[in-house]
Short mmCIF file of C-alpha atoms in Angstrom, two decimals:
data_model
loop_
_atom_site.label_atom_id
_atom_site.label_comp_id
_atom_site.label_asym_id
_atom_site.label_seq_id
_atom_site.Cartn_x
_atom_site.Cartn_y
_atom_site.Cartn_z
CA MET A 1 16.63 8.43 -7.05
CA GLU A 2 14.51 9.72 -4.21
CA THR A 3 15.50 12.94 -2.52
CA GLN A 4 15.64 13.39 1.23
CA ARG A 5 12.50 15.56 1.06
CA GLN A 6 10.55 12.86 -0.82
CA ARG A 7 11.54 10.22 1.75
CA LYS A 8 10.57 12.50 4.64
CA ILE A 9 7.15 13.31 3.17
CA ALA A 10 6.58 9.63 2.31
CA GLY A 11 7.34 8.68 5.93
CA VAL A 12 4.94 11.29 7.31
CA ILE A 13 2.19 10.21 4.92
CA GLN A 14 2.75 6.52 5.67
CA LYS A 15 2.55 6.97 9.44
CA ASP A 16 -0.59 9.09 9.32
CA ILE A 17 -2.45 7.01 6.71
CA VAL A 18 -1.91 3.88 8.80
CA ASP A 19 -3.59 5.60 11.74
CA ILE A 20 -6.45 6.89 9.57
CA LEU A 21 -7.14 3.53 7.91
CA GLN A 22 -6.95 1.51 11.12
CA LYS A 23 -9.27 3.92 12.90
CA ALA A 24 -11.73 3.75 9.98
CA ALA A 25 -11.57 -0.05 9.97
CA LEU A 26 -12.39 -0.24 13.69
CA GLU A 27 -15.24 2.25 13.37
CA GLY A 28 -16.55 0.42 10.29
CA GLY A 29 -16.79 -2.87 12.17
CA LEU A 30 -13.92 -4.65 10.45
CA LYS A 31 -12.62 -6.48 13.50
CA GLY A 32 -9.99 -9.06 12.69
CA THR A 33 -8.85 -7.20 9.57
CA LEU A 34 -5.31 -5.92 9.54
CA ILE A 35 -4.58 -2.98 7.25
CA SER A 36 -1.00 -1.81 6.88
CA VAL A 37 0.77 0.57 4.55
CA SER A 38 3.86 -1.19 3.29
CA LYS A 39 5.29 1.63 1.19
CA VAL A 40 4.61 5.19 0.08
CA SER A 41 6.41 6.73 -2.86
CA VAL A 42 6.08 10.40 -3.72
CA THR A 43 6.78 11.94 -7.14
CA THR A 44 9.56 14.50 -7.52
CA ASP A 45 7.11 17.41 -7.72
CA LEU A 46 5.37 16.12 -4.53
CA SER A 47 1.97 16.14 -6.23
CA ILE A 48 1.20 12.39 -6.28
CA ALA A 49 1.75 9.75 -3.62
CA LYS A 50 1.45 6.04 -4.42
CA VAL A 51 0.29 4.24 -1.29
CA TYR A 52 0.80 0.46 -1.21
CA VAL A 53 -1.70 -1.15 1.16
CA SER A 54 -1.39 -4.67 2.54
CA ILE A 55 -4.62 -6.22 3.83
CA PHE A 56 -4.87 -9.39 5.91
CA PRO A 57 -6.87 -11.64 5.54
CA THR A 58 -6.67 -11.34 1.77
CA LYS A 59 -10.07 -12.84 0.93
CA GLY A 60 -11.86 -9.46 0.88
CA ALA A 61 -8.84 -7.33 0.03
CA LYS A 62 -9.99 -6.16 -3.40
CA GLU A 63 -13.39 -5.01 -2.13
CA LEU A 64 -11.77 -3.23 0.80
CA LEU A 65 -9.28 -1.53 -1.52
CA GLU A 66 -12.17 -0.30 -3.69
CA GLY A 67 -13.79 1.11 -0.55
CA ILE A 68 -10.55 2.88 0.32
CA ARG A 69 -10.32 4.29 -3.21
CA SER A 70 -13.92 5.53 -3.12
CA ASN A 71 -13.25 7.29 0.21
CA GLN A 72 -10.01 8.84 -1.03
CA PRO A 73 -11.24 12.46 -0.65
CA LEU A 74 -12.15 11.83 2.99
CA ILE A 75 -8.78 10.16 3.65
CA LYS A 76 -6.97 13.06 1.98
CA HIS A 77 -8.90 15.54 4.13
CA ALA A 78 -8.07 13.63 7.33
CA LEU A 79 -4.43 13.50 6.24
CA ALA A 80 -4.46 17.26 5.58
CA GLN A 81 -5.80 17.88 9.09
CA ARG A 82 -3.03 15.78 10.63
CA THR A 83 -0.18 17.22 8.53
CA ARG A 84 -1.24 20.87 8.30
CA ASN A 85 1.90 22.01 10.14
CA GLN A 86 4.23 19.82 8.07
CA LEU A 87 2.92 20.02 4.49
CA ARG A 88 1.59 22.94 2.49
CA ARG A 89 -0.27 20.76 0.02
CA VAL A 90 -1.24 17.15 0.50
CA PRO A 91 -0.37 15.07 -2.56
CA GLU A 92 -3.04 13.25 -4.52
CA LEU A 93 -3.30 9.73 -3.12
CA HIS A 94 -3.25 6.67 -5.39
CA PHE A 95 -3.93 3.42 -3.52
CA HIS A 96 -2.51 0.11 -4.74
CA LEU A 97 -2.77 -3.39 -3.29
CA ASP A 98 0.58 -4.76 -2.14
CA ASP A 99 0.58 -8.43 -3.12
CA SER A 100 4.21 -9.16 -2.34
CA LEU A 101 3.35 -11.38 0.66
CA ASP A 102 1.03 -13.52 -1.47
CA TYR A 103 3.70 -13.76 -4.15
CA ILE A 104 6.29 -14.91 -1.60
CA GLU A 105 3.82 -17.41 -0.14
CA ASN A 106 3.17 -18.89 -3.59
CA ILE A 107 6.90 -19.26 -4.15
CA GLU A 108 7.35 -21.01 -0.78
CA LYS A 109 4.44 -23.37 -1.47
CA SER A 110 5.89 -24.22 -4.86
CA LEU A 111 9.35 -24.86 -3.42
CA LYS A 112 7.93 -27.18 -0.77
CA GLY A 113 5.70 -28.99 -3.27
CA GLU A 114 6.54 -31.63 -5.82
CA GLU A 115 6.89 -29.24 -8.73
CA ASN A 116 9.91 -26.97 -8.39
CA PRO A 117 9.55 -23.53 -10.06
CA ILE A 118 13.33 -23.17 -10.24
CA GLU A 119 13.45 -26.07 -12.67
CA ASN A 120 10.19 -25.19 -14.46
CA ARG A 121 9.64 -21.40 -14.49
CA ASP A 122 6.22 -21.68 -16.14
CA LEU A 123 4.67 -22.86 -12.86
CA LEU A 124 4.64 -19.38 -11.30
CA PRO A 125 2.44 -16.61 -12.73
CA ARG A 126 4.18 -13.56 -14.10
CA ARG A 127 4.27 -10.66 -11.65
CA LYS A 128 2.71 -7.42 -12.81
CA LYS A 129 4.77 -4.27 -12.49
CA SER A 130 2.90 -1.34 -11.04
#
């Protein structure tokens, strides 16, 4: 169960990381790429934040996520500059790709197609828990 403090810090981190990533994408020449942060969850000791990033179009999402992970210290520094009056310590950032939209799209395609995954559950790949 998340505490009120965890939810508040997650909201602050989510709002500021969206701004940081979108600004970096525009400066990096990634026009037409939409980067959004779908969820941030913070541990109870406020030391680690899991950031779930959704990238559209998804064709270069894994490479872009690796770029985000490699620039994690710079993102953390920019986040610290933005939240210096709200947080004493910025949590360590762990970036994960949010594939829930792709998963939903695969389910919809399967339901509209000839083969129904409700009748044959082996048609859909198993979802990984992160």
